[in-house]
Amino acid sequence: MEPSWRARAGLAVRERLPLWLRLRCGLERRSVIALGLVLIVAAVFAAQHFWTGRTQPVRAPDVLGEAAGPGSGPGPSPSPGTPPAPDGGLPQGAPGDATGAGSGTGAAADVVVDVRGKVRRPGVQRLPGGSRVADALREAGGVRPGTKADGLNRARLLIDGEQIVVGGPVPPEQGSASAAPPGSGPGPAAGGTAAGPTGSAGAAAGPVGLNTATADQLDTLPGVGPVLAQHIIDYRTEHGGFRSVDELREVNGIGEKRFADLQNLVRP
C-alpha cells in the first residue's frame, strides 16, 4: 500500500529541512499525547487556583452570634462562687443573704445629729452612716457668713445622737466620742468621770459667779474652754450681766446638756 499524498508531501518536506530542525519538529505520537496530558493538568491546576482564590462574602453577623452564644456560657463562671456553699448551702443564696445583711446594716448606720448655733437651718438632721461634720453643716444650710467655726473639725466622723454647735467650742462629749469611735456610750461615760472630780472640786470651792468670774475661773468649769469662757464674758458685757443662771442657755455654745452640767456650779 502506497502512502497517501499527505504522507509523501510530509516526507518530501522533512528531507529538505535541516537536521536540527528535523529533530525539533519530528515529534512522535507518544510525545504529542504526553504534551497534551501536561497541558490538561496545567489547565486543571490553573482553574482550581483561580476558583479557590476568588473572593467570598464574609458572614460577620453569624460569627458574632456564635461568639455571643458562648458568652452566655460565662453564667456558670459564678461557679467559683460555690465555695461559700458550705456556709449557706445555696451558692447564690449566700450572696443574696450578704446583700440583704448589707442593706440592713446601711439602714441601721444612719446617724441623727443636732446642729445648733449660727447655721441657716438649725435643728435635727439625719445623715447616712460615715458622714462627717461637713456633711451635717451642709444639710443645715451651711454656716452663716462671718461666723468663726475654727473650733469645729469638719473632717470628723459623725456619731449618732451628738450635738454640733457652730460658732462655739466643740461640746466635750464630741471630743471623747471621736477619740473612741466604736463606743458612743463610753464617750459620755468618760466625760462624766472627767467631770466628776472637777465638779466636786468646783462644789468644794463654791459656785462661780457669772458676773464676776474671770476667763481663767470660767475655764475651770467642766466642759468650758477658753473660747466658751470668752463667749460667757462677751454675753455678760453685751447684756449688762446675768440676772439668773437660766440666761446661760442663751450663750453661744451652751446646749441643754452642758447647761445641766453647769447650773449647779455657777451663780449670777
Short mmCIF file of C-alpha atoms in Angstrom, two decimals:
data_model
loop_
_atom_site.label_atom_id
_atom_site.label_comp_id
_atom_site.label_asym_id
_atom_site.label_seq_id
_atom_site.Cartn_x
_atom_site.Cartn_y
_atom_site.Cartn_z
CA MET A 1 0.00 0.00 0.00
CA GLU A 2 1.42 3.27 -1.06
CA PRO A 3 1.44 6.22 1.35
CA SER A 4 -1.07 8.96 0.73
CA TRP A 5 -0.15 12.18 -0.87
CA ARG A 6 -0.07 13.87 2.51
CA ALA A 7 2.49 11.42 3.83
CA ARG A 8 4.55 11.80 0.67
CA ALA A 9 4.39 15.57 0.95
CA GLY A 10 5.42 15.40 4.58
CA LEU A 11 8.40 13.19 3.82
CA ALA A 12 9.44 15.47 1.00
CA VAL A 13 9.33 18.50 3.26
CA ARG A 14 11.27 16.72 6.02
CA GLU A 15 14.02 15.74 3.65
CA ARG A 16 14.53 19.35 2.68
CA LEU A 17 14.70 20.63 6.33
CA PRO A 18 17.97 20.96 8.24
CA LEU A 19 18.83 18.17 10.65
CA TRP A 20 18.45 20.25 13.82
CA LEU A 21 15.00 21.46 12.74
CA ARG A 22 14.02 17.92 11.79
CA LEU A 23 14.87 16.75 15.30
CA ARG A 24 12.76 19.53 16.90
CA CYS A 25 9.72 19.12 14.67
CA GLY A 26 9.76 15.40 14.38
CA LEU A 27 7.55 14.55 17.32
CA GLU A 28 6.16 11.10 17.67
CA ARG A 29 2.60 10.32 18.64
CA ARG A 30 3.59 9.41 22.20
CA SER A 31 5.29 12.75 22.66
CA VAL A 32 2.22 14.59 21.44
CA ILE A 33 0.00 12.63 23.84
CA ALA A 34 2.34 13.32 26.77
CA LEU A 35 2.46 17.00 25.91
CA GLY A 36 -1.34 17.10 25.74
CA LEU A 37 -1.64 15.48 29.18
CA VAL A 38 0.77 18.03 30.64
CA LEU A 39 -1.27 20.85 29.16
CA ILE A 40 -4.51 19.37 30.52
CA VAL A 41 -3.03 19.02 34.04
CA ALA A 42 -1.75 22.59 33.89
CA ALA A 43 -5.17 23.82 32.80
CA VAL A 44 -6.90 21.94 35.65
CA PHE A 45 -4.41 23.30 38.18
CA ALA A 46 -4.90 26.85 36.90
CA ALA A 47 -8.69 26.51 37.04
CA GLN A 48 -8.55 25.21 40.62
CA HIS A 49 -6.20 28.02 41.62
CA PHE A 50 -8.49 30.70 40.24
CA TRP A 51 -11.57 29.02 41.74
CA THR A 52 -10.19 28.81 45.26
CA GLY A 53 -8.71 32.32 45.06
CA ARG A 54 -12.00 34.00 44.22
CA THR A 55 -13.50 36.47 46.75
CA GLN A 56 -16.12 35.07 49.09
CA PRO A 57 -18.65 37.01 51.25
CA VAL A 58 -17.96 37.03 54.99
CA ARG A 59 -20.98 36.47 57.20
CA ALA A 60 -19.92 38.62 60.14
CA PRO A 61 -23.33 38.59 61.92
CA ASP A 62 -23.28 34.80 62.11
CA VAL A 63 -19.78 34.85 63.56
CA LEU A 64 -20.80 37.45 66.15
CA GLY A 65 -23.87 35.44 67.00
CA GLU A 66 -21.80 32.33 67.56
CA ALA A 67 -19.34 34.32 69.67
CA ALA A 68 -22.20 35.77 71.69
CA GLY A 69 -23.68 32.32 72.20
CA PRO A 70 -20.76 31.08 74.25
CA GLY A 71 -20.87 34.44 76.06
CA SER A 72 -23.95 33.20 77.82
CA GLY A 73 -21.79 30.38 78.99
CA PRO A 74 -19.96 32.60 81.50
CA GLY A 75 -23.11 32.15 83.51
CA PRO A 76 -21.55 29.04 85.00
CA SER A 77 -18.44 31.13 85.78
CA PRO A 78 -20.05 32.18 89.06
CA SER A 79 -19.48 28.55 89.90
CA PRO A 80 -16.22 29.68 91.53
CA GLY A 81 -18.58 31.37 93.95
CA THR A 82 -19.79 27.92 95.04
CA PRO A 83 -17.03 27.67 97.68
CA PRO A 84 -19.23 29.75 100.02
CA ALA A 85 -21.86 27.00 99.56
CA PRO A 86 -20.67 25.06 102.64
CA ASP A 87 -21.60 28.06 104.81
CA GLY A 88 -25.04 28.78 103.43
CA GLY A 89 -25.80 25.66 101.40
CA LEU A 90 -27.04 27.77 98.46
CA PRO A 91 -24.36 29.21 96.17
CA GLN A 92 -26.48 32.13 95.03
CA GLY A 93 -28.49 32.45 98.20
CA ALA A 94 -25.39 33.24 100.18
CA PRO A 95 -24.62 36.38 98.17
CA GLY A 96 -28.27 37.31 98.41
CA ASP A 97 -28.19 36.98 102.18
CA ALA A 98 -25.00 39.01 102.31
CA THR A 99 -26.64 41.73 100.26
CA GLY A 100 -29.66 41.72 102.49
CA ALA A 101 -27.50 41.99 105.56
CA GLY A 102 -25.54 44.81 103.94
CA SER A 103 -28.71 46.76 103.22
CA GLY A 104 -29.92 46.22 106.77
CA THR A 105 -26.63 47.45 108.13
CA GLY A 106 -26.76 50.50 105.86
CA ALA A 107 -30.23 51.37 107.17
CA ALA A 108 -29.10 50.95 110.78
CA ALA A 109 -25.98 53.01 110.16
CA ASP A 110 -27.90 56.27 109.69
CA VAL A 111 -26.91 58.91 112.22
CA VAL A 112 -29.12 61.63 113.71
CA VAL A 113 -27.35 64.76 114.93
CA ASP A 114 -28.49 68.10 116.33
CA VAL A 115 -26.91 71.06 114.53
CA ARG A 116 -27.16 74.27 116.55
CA GLY A 117 -25.66 77.71 116.52
CA LYS A 118 -25.04 80.00 113.60
CA VAL A 119 -26.32 77.90 110.70
CA ARG A 120 -29.09 78.69 108.24
CA ARG A 121 -31.40 75.80 109.24
CA PRO A 122 -30.59 74.67 112.80
CA GLY A 123 -32.22 71.51 114.01
CA VAL A 124 -32.06 67.73 113.90
CA GLN A 125 -30.50 66.28 110.75
CA ARG A 126 -30.49 62.65 109.57
CA LEU A 127 -27.48 61.57 107.52
CA PRO A 128 -26.17 58.24 106.22
CA GLY A 129 -23.53 56.39 108.18
CA GLY A 130 -19.99 57.51 107.55
CA SER A 131 -21.00 61.16 107.14
CA ARG A 132 -18.77 63.88 108.53
CA VAL A 133 -19.29 67.21 110.27
CA ALA A 134 -19.03 68.99 106.92
CA ASP A 135 -21.98 66.93 105.64
CA ALA A 136 -24.08 67.88 108.66
CA LEU A 137 -23.30 71.57 108.14
CA ARG A 138 -24.29 71.24 104.50
CA GLU A 139 -27.62 69.65 105.46
CA ALA A 140 -28.23 72.53 107.88
CA GLY A 141 -27.86 75.05 105.06
CA GLY A 142 -24.26 75.98 105.73
CA VAL A 143 -22.58 78.31 108.20
CA ARG A 144 -23.81 81.88 108.32
CA PRO A 145 -21.47 84.47 106.80
CA GLY A 146 -19.00 85.96 109.22
CA THR A 147 -19.20 83.05 111.67
CA LYS A 148 -15.96 81.68 113.04
CA ALA A 149 -16.04 77.89 113.06
CA ASP A 150 -12.40 77.32 113.96
CA GLY A 151 -13.36 75.02 116.83
CA LEU A 152 -15.05 72.51 114.51
CA ASN A 153 -13.22 69.61 112.92
CA ARG A 154 -15.19 69.31 109.70
CA ALA A 155 -13.45 66.07 108.74
CA ARG A 156 -14.56 64.23 111.91
CA LEU A 157 -16.97 61.32 111.53
CA LEU A 158 -20.42 61.92 112.98
CA ILE A 159 -21.74 59.93 115.94
CA ASP A 160 -25.41 59.17 116.39
CA GLY A 161 -27.10 61.48 118.88
CA GLU A 162 -24.38 64.11 119.14
CA GLN A 163 -24.84 67.86 119.06
CA ILE A 164 -22.82 70.17 116.81
CA VAL A 165 -22.61 73.80 117.90
CA VAL A 166 -21.45 76.28 115.25
CA GLY A 167 -19.81 79.46 116.45
CA GLY A 168 -18.70 77.96 119.76
CA PRO A 169 -16.36 75.27 121.11
CA VAL A 170 -17.00 71.63 120.37
CA PRO A 171 -19.01 70.00 123.21
CA PRO A 172 -16.87 67.68 125.37
CA GLU A 173 -18.94 64.62 124.51
CA GLN A 174 -17.97 65.05 120.86
CA GLY A 175 -14.28 65.09 121.65
CA SER A 176 -14.45 62.00 123.82
CA ALA A 177 -16.60 60.19 121.27
CA SER A 178 -14.23 61.00 118.43
CA ALA A 179 -11.37 59.58 120.44
CA ALA A 180 -13.26 56.27 120.77
CA PRO A 181 -15.49 55.84 117.68
CA PRO A 182 -16.96 52.41 118.46
CA GLY A 183 -18.39 53.41 121.83
CA SER A 184 -20.72 56.33 121.72
CA GLY A 185 -21.75 55.18 125.18
CA PRO A 186 -18.23 55.09 126.63
CA GLY A 187 -17.66 58.64 125.33
CA PRO A 188 -20.17 60.31 127.66
CA ALA A 189 -19.15 57.95 130.44
CA ALA A 190 -15.57 59.09 130.15
CA GLY A 191 -16.76 62.68 130.07
CA GLY A 192 -18.79 62.04 133.20
CA THR A 193 -15.86 60.62 135.09
CA ALA A 194 -13.68 63.52 134.00
CA ALA A 195 -16.36 65.97 135.04
CA GLY A 196 -16.87 64.21 138.36
CA PRO A 197 -13.64 65.30 140.04
CA THR A 198 -13.87 68.76 138.52
CA GLY A 199 -17.45 69.12 139.66
CA SER A 200 -16.63 68.02 143.18
CA ALA A 201 -13.73 70.42 143.26
CA GLY A 202 -15.99 73.20 141.99
CA ALA A 203 -18.60 72.32 144.60
CA ALA A 204 -15.98 72.38 147.33
CA ALA A 205 -14.77 75.80 146.18
CA GLY A 206 -18.33 77.10 145.85
CA PRO A 207 -20.34 78.25 142.79
CA VAL A 208 -18.56 80.50 140.33
CA GLY A 209 -20.10 83.94 139.90
CA LEU A 210 -21.01 84.53 136.27
CA ASN A 211 -20.93 88.32 136.70
CA THR A 212 -17.57 88.44 138.48
CA ALA A 213 -15.55 85.44 137.27
CA THR A 214 -12.57 85.89 135.01
CA ALA A 215 -11.87 83.85 131.90
CA ASP A 216 -9.42 81.66 133.84
CA GLN A 217 -12.02 80.98 136.56
CA LEU A 218 -14.66 80.09 133.99
CA ASP A 219 -12.15 77.84 132.25
CA THR A 220 -12.05 75.64 135.38
CA LEU A 221 -15.70 74.65 134.91
CA PRO A 222 -16.35 71.24 133.28
CA GLY A 223 -16.72 71.47 129.52
CA VAL A 224 -15.79 75.17 129.42
CA GLY A 225 -12.68 76.05 127.47
CA PRO A 226 -11.06 79.38 126.65
CA VAL A 227 -13.41 80.01 123.71
CA LEU A 228 -16.61 79.31 125.65
CA ALA A 229 -15.34 81.31 128.62
CA GLN A 230 -14.85 84.28 126.30
CA HIS A 231 -18.41 83.80 124.95
CA ILE A 232 -19.75 83.99 128.52
CA ILE A 233 -17.81 87.19 129.19
CA ASP A 234 -18.99 88.69 125.87
CA TYR A 235 -22.61 87.90 126.71
CA ARG A 236 -22.16 89.42 130.19
CA THR A 237 -20.74 92.60 128.65
CA GLU A 238 -23.44 92.93 125.98
CA HIS A 239 -26.42 92.30 128.30
CA GLY A 240 -25.20 94.02 131.45
CA GLY A 241 -24.59 90.82 133.38
CA PHE A 242 -26.53 87.68 134.22
CA ARG A 243 -29.76 88.12 136.17
CA SER A 244 -30.28 84.37 136.55
CA VAL A 245 -28.44 81.15 135.84
CA ASP A 246 -31.06 80.28 133.19
CA GLU A 247 -29.67 83.03 130.95
CA LEU A 248 -26.62 80.81 130.50
CA ARG A 249 -28.66 78.88 127.91
CA GLU A 250 -28.55 81.91 125.60
CA VAL A 251 -24.76 81.90 125.42
CA ASN A 252 -23.47 80.63 122.08
CA GLY A 253 -22.06 77.13 122.51
CA ILE A 254 -24.09 76.06 125.57
CA GLY A 255 -26.76 73.47 124.92
CA GLU A 256 -29.17 71.76 127.28
CA LYS A 257 -26.73 69.03 128.26
CA ARG A 258 -23.93 71.43 129.04
CA PHE A 259 -26.30 73.73 130.93
CA ALA A 260 -27.38 70.77 133.06
CA ASP A 261 -23.72 70.16 133.93
CA LEU A 262 -23.09 73.83 134.85
CA GLN A 263 -26.28 75.05 136.52
CA ASN A 264 -25.29 73.76 139.98
CA LEU A 265 -21.71 75.05 139.69
CA VAL A 266 -22.42 78.70 138.87
CA ARG A 267 -24.42 81.63 140.23
CA PRO A 268 -25.39 85.03 138.79
#
